[in-house]
Amino acid sequence: MSTSNTALHQLQSQAPAATVRSVPDIELKKITSTFAADMQVTGDYKAKSPNAGLRVEGEYAGKIVFESGGILHISAGSNVTSTQVEADYVVIEGSFSGTLLARKLIEILPSAVVDGDIKYADMDGHRGARVRGKLDTIEASEAERSAKPANSGNVTLLQTSQDTQAASSASGSASAPAPGSSSVLSSIASLGGERAATPSKAELAS
């Protein structure tokens, strides 16, 4: 394990215990696919069924796209690097860097470390989560229009690898925000309580 990954795991282990509180249980039960903790995967994952769900427990580098519906759970201790993530619901407990669209809700737990360009219709940020990058809210109707119609079939997974070369692919950095865009670096300390309201950029930066 690299020094950076060791430090990340130590940071996540010190985070207060928390459970998912905003994503509906019925959505969590849709998670039927898992990349286990001992897997290092490089490739593009695409799901066409609105009832598909994926949990990442290891290392993943590549796109993750649910064309309609869908839920992605990035578990504590996992590391996901992606140029494109699209799903209705996203739960982050581990490390994520890249570009992400949560068409309905993103929930960020205390152990999460997020670095990237995040767009969401609604967000629940737990106290202690670390977020850096560009955060933009979108209207739910706008997110629904961006989703493609569901087609037949379920999941396509291409170009998978579980060798040590995938580890170097998974450690890639996120794309920088576009010129003129705002950047946020924050430990979500102002979002305590049973259910945090969607934060503004000013609140996150405080």
Short mmCIF file of C-alpha atoms in Angstrom, two decimals:
data_model
loop_
_atom_site.label_atom_id
_atom_site.label_comp_id
_atom_site.label_asym_id
_atom_site.label_seq_id
_atom_site.Cartn_x
_atom_site.Cartn_y
_atom_site.Cartn_z
CA MET A 1 0.00 0.00 0.00
CA SER A 2 1.39 3.41 -0.97
CA THR A 3 2.13 6.11 1.59
CA SER A 4 -0.75 8.25 0.31
CA ASN A 5 -3.21 5.35 0.57
CA THR A 6 -1.96 4.55 4.06
CA ALA A 7 -2.53 8.15 5.14
CA LEU A 8 -6.00 8.09 3.57
CA HIS A 9 -6.98 4.92 5.42
CA GLN A 10 -5.71 6.40 8.69
CA LEU A 11 -7.75 9.55 8.06
CA GLN A 12 -10.89 7.56 7.28
CA SER A 13 -10.45 5.32 10.31
CA GLN A 14 -10.45 8.41 12.55
CA ALA A 15 -13.74 9.69 11.13
CA PRO A 16 -16.78 9.40 13.40
CA ALA A 17 -19.02 6.41 12.76
CA ALA A 18 -22.05 7.20 10.64
CA THR A 19 -24.67 5.46 8.57
CA VAL A 20 -26.52 6.43 5.42
CA ARG A 21 -29.45 8.59 6.50
CA SER A 22 -30.88 10.27 3.38
CA VAL A 23 -30.70 7.79 0.51
CA PRO A 24 -33.86 5.65 0.69
CA ASP A 25 -33.47 2.01 1.74
CA ILE A 26 -35.32 0.92 -1.37
CA GLU A 27 -32.51 2.45 -3.45
CA LEU A 28 -29.75 0.84 -1.37
CA LYS A 29 -31.37 -2.56 -1.94
CA LYS A 30 -30.85 -2.13 -5.68
CA ILE A 31 -27.11 -2.64 -5.20
CA THR A 32 -26.52 -6.14 -6.58
CA SER A 33 -22.99 -5.73 -8.02
CA THR A 34 -19.83 -5.29 -5.94
CA PHE A 35 -16.17 -4.74 -6.76
CA ALA A 36 -14.59 -6.32 -3.69
CA ALA A 37 -11.88 -4.78 -1.53
CA ASP A 38 -9.15 -6.93 -3.09
CA MET A 39 -10.03 -5.87 -6.65
CA GLN A 40 -8.20 -3.27 -8.72
CA VAL A 41 -10.37 -2.52 -11.74
CA THR A 42 -9.76 -0.34 -14.79
CA GLY A 43 -12.53 0.08 -17.33
CA ASP A 44 -15.88 1.65 -18.15
CA TYR A 45 -19.05 0.50 -16.38
CA LYS A 46 -22.40 1.24 -18.01
CA ALA A 47 -25.81 0.17 -16.72
CA LYS A 48 -28.98 0.55 -18.80
CA SER A 49 -31.49 -0.76 -16.25
CA PRO A 50 -32.93 1.89 -13.90
CA ASN A 51 -32.84 -0.69 -11.10
CA ALA A 52 -29.08 -1.30 -11.27
CA GLY A 53 -26.72 -0.55 -8.40
CA LEU A 54 -22.94 -0.84 -7.83
CA ARG A 55 -20.79 -0.86 -4.70
CA VAL A 56 -17.03 -0.26 -4.95
CA GLU A 57 -14.96 -1.57 -2.05
CA GLY A 58 -11.53 -1.65 -3.73
CA GLU A 59 -9.85 0.51 -6.36
CA TYR A 60 -11.57 1.59 -9.57
CA ALA A 61 -10.43 3.81 -12.43
CA GLY A 62 -12.84 4.57 -15.26
CA LYS A 63 -16.31 5.85 -16.09
CA ILE A 64 -19.40 4.71 -14.18
CA VAL A 65 -22.63 5.61 -15.95
CA PHE A 66 -26.21 4.66 -15.13
CA GLU A 67 -28.17 5.83 -18.15
CA SER A 68 -31.39 5.96 -16.13
CA GLY A 69 -31.86 5.60 -12.38
CA GLY A 70 -29.04 3.78 -10.63
CA ILE A 71 -27.12 4.03 -7.38
CA LEU A 72 -23.38 4.06 -6.73
CA HIS A 73 -21.92 3.38 -3.28
CA ILE A 74 -18.21 4.16 -2.77
CA SER A 75 -17.42 2.28 0.43
CA ALA A 76 -15.06 3.40 3.21
CA GLY A 77 -11.48 2.52 2.33
CA SER A 78 -12.15 2.42 -1.42
CA ASN A 79 -10.60 4.68 -4.04
CA VAL A 80 -12.48 5.72 -7.20
CA THR A 81 -11.00 7.90 -9.94
CA SER A 82 -13.39 8.73 -12.76
CA THR A 83 -13.76 11.23 -15.57
CA GLN A 84 -17.52 10.60 -15.55
CA VAL A 85 -19.93 9.30 -12.92
CA GLU A 86 -23.68 9.59 -13.51
CA ALA A 87 -26.39 8.12 -11.29
CA ASP A 88 -29.60 9.13 -9.55
CA TYR A 89 -28.08 8.41 -6.12
CA VAL A 90 -24.45 8.47 -4.99
CA VAL A 91 -23.15 7.56 -1.53
CA ILE A 92 -19.51 8.34 -0.77
CA GLU A 93 -17.68 6.95 2.26
CA GLY A 94 -14.28 6.43 0.62
CA SER A 95 -12.11 8.50 -1.71
CA PHE A 96 -13.42 9.95 -4.98
CA SER A 97 -11.73 12.19 -7.52
CA GLY A 98 -13.17 13.23 -10.85
CA THR A 99 -16.44 14.46 -12.36
CA LEU A 100 -19.77 13.39 -10.87
CA LEU A 101 -23.47 14.01 -11.53
CA ALA A 102 -26.04 12.92 -8.93
CA ARG A 103 -29.38 13.43 -10.62
CA LYS A 104 -31.36 13.16 -7.38
CA LEU A 105 -29.11 13.02 -4.29
CA ILE A 106 -25.50 12.68 -3.21
CA GLU A 107 -24.73 11.74 0.40
CA ILE A 108 -21.19 12.32 1.68
CA LEU A 109 -20.31 10.57 4.95
CA PRO A 110 -17.67 11.64 7.51
CA SER A 111 -14.97 9.27 6.19
CA ALA A 112 -15.27 10.61 2.61
CA VAL A 113 -12.53 12.50 0.79
CA VAL A 114 -13.87 14.12 -2.39
CA ASP A 115 -11.90 16.09 -5.00
CA GLY A 116 -13.55 17.07 -8.25
CA ASP A 117 -16.39 18.66 -10.15
CA ILE A 118 -19.66 17.68 -8.44
CA LYS A 119 -23.16 18.45 -9.71
CA TYR A 120 -26.21 17.42 -7.74
CA ALA A 121 -29.93 18.02 -7.34
CA ASP A 122 -29.72 17.57 -3.55
CA MET A 123 -26.89 16.86 -1.11
CA ASP A 124 -26.52 15.59 2.44
CA GLY A 125 -23.02 16.33 3.72
CA HIS A 126 -22.17 14.71 7.05
CA ARG A 127 -20.06 16.62 9.54
CA GLY A 128 -16.37 15.85 9.04
CA ALA A 129 -16.45 14.94 5.35
CA ARG A 130 -13.67 16.53 3.29
CA VAL A 131 -14.61 18.10 -0.03
CA ARG A 132 -12.45 20.02 -2.49
CA GLY A 133 -13.40 21.20 -5.95
CA LYS A 134 -16.34 22.76 -7.74
CA LEU A 135 -19.86 22.17 -6.38
CA ASP A 136 -22.92 23.07 -8.45
CA THR A 137 -26.60 22.47 -7.78
CA ILE A 138 -28.92 21.53 -10.62
CA GLU A 139 -32.67 21.34 -10.96
CA ALA A 140 -34.07 17.81 -10.78
CA SER A 141 -35.87 18.36 -14.09
CA GLU A 142 -32.56 19.30 -15.73
CA ALA A 143 -30.95 16.11 -14.44
CA GLU A 144 -33.82 13.98 -15.70
CA ARG A 145 -33.52 15.48 -19.17
CA SER A 146 -29.82 14.67 -19.23
CA ALA A 147 -30.50 11.00 -18.51
CA LYS A 148 -30.90 8.79 -21.56
CA PRO A 149 -33.99 6.57 -21.92
CA ALA A 150 -33.55 3.09 -20.45
CA ASN A 151 -32.92 0.34 -22.99
CA SER A 152 -32.97 -3.42 -22.78
CA GLY A 153 -30.09 -5.13 -21.00
CA ASN A 154 -28.46 -4.47 -17.70
CA VAL A 155 -24.74 -3.90 -17.29
CA THR A 156 -21.78 -3.63 -19.62
CA LEU A 157 -18.28 -3.78 -18.12
CA LEU A 158 -15.34 -3.34 -20.48
CA GLN A 159 -11.57 -3.63 -20.22
CA THR A 160 -11.30 -4.93 -16.68
CA SER A 161 -7.97 -5.65 -15.02
CA GLN A 162 -7.02 -6.95 -11.60
CA ASP A 163 -3.26 -6.76 -11.84
CA THR A 164 -0.91 -4.35 -10.18
CA GLN A 165 -0.91 -2.02 -13.19
CA ALA A 166 -4.49 -1.02 -12.39
CA ALA A 167 -3.33 0.46 -9.10
CA SER A 168 -1.32 3.12 -10.91
CA SER A 169 -4.33 3.88 -13.15
CA ALA A 170 -6.60 4.27 -10.13
CA SER A 171 -4.29 6.85 -8.58
CA GLY A 172 -4.82 9.44 -11.34
CA SER A 173 -5.82 12.97 -10.41
CA ALA A 174 -9.11 14.68 -11.17
CA SER A 175 -9.48 17.20 -13.95
CA ALA A 176 -9.00 20.79 -12.88
CA PRO A 177 -12.06 23.08 -12.77
CA ALA A 178 -12.64 25.19 -15.86
CA PRO A 179 -11.14 28.69 -15.90
CA GLY A 180 -13.29 31.17 -14.05
CA SER A 181 -15.04 28.52 -11.98
CA SER A 182 -14.98 28.67 -8.21
CA SER A 183 -13.08 26.21 -6.05
CA VAL A 184 -14.03 24.94 -2.63
CA LEU A 185 -11.84 23.33 0.02
CA SER A 186 -13.66 22.39 3.17
CA SER A 187 -14.16 19.99 5.98
CA ILE A 188 -17.93 19.85 6.26
CA ALA A 189 -18.03 21.03 9.85
CA SER A 190 -21.03 23.33 9.48
CA LEU A 191 -23.34 20.57 8.30
CA GLY A 192 -24.05 18.82 11.59
CA GLY A 193 -27.49 17.72 12.73
CA GLU A 194 -29.86 14.96 11.74
CA ARG A 195 -30.28 16.23 8.17
CA ALA A 196 -28.15 18.99 6.73
CA ALA A 197 -29.69 21.45 4.32
CA THR A 198 -28.07 21.73 0.91
CA PRO A 199 -25.01 23.97 1.55
CA SER A 200 -24.08 26.97 -0.47
CA LYS A 201 -20.54 27.52 -1.64
CA ALA A 202 -20.09 30.20 0.99
CA GLU A 203 -21.16 27.83 3.76
CA LEU A 204 -18.76 25.14 2.59
CA ALA A 205 -15.89 27.60 2.36
CA SER A 206 -16.43 28.92 5.92
#
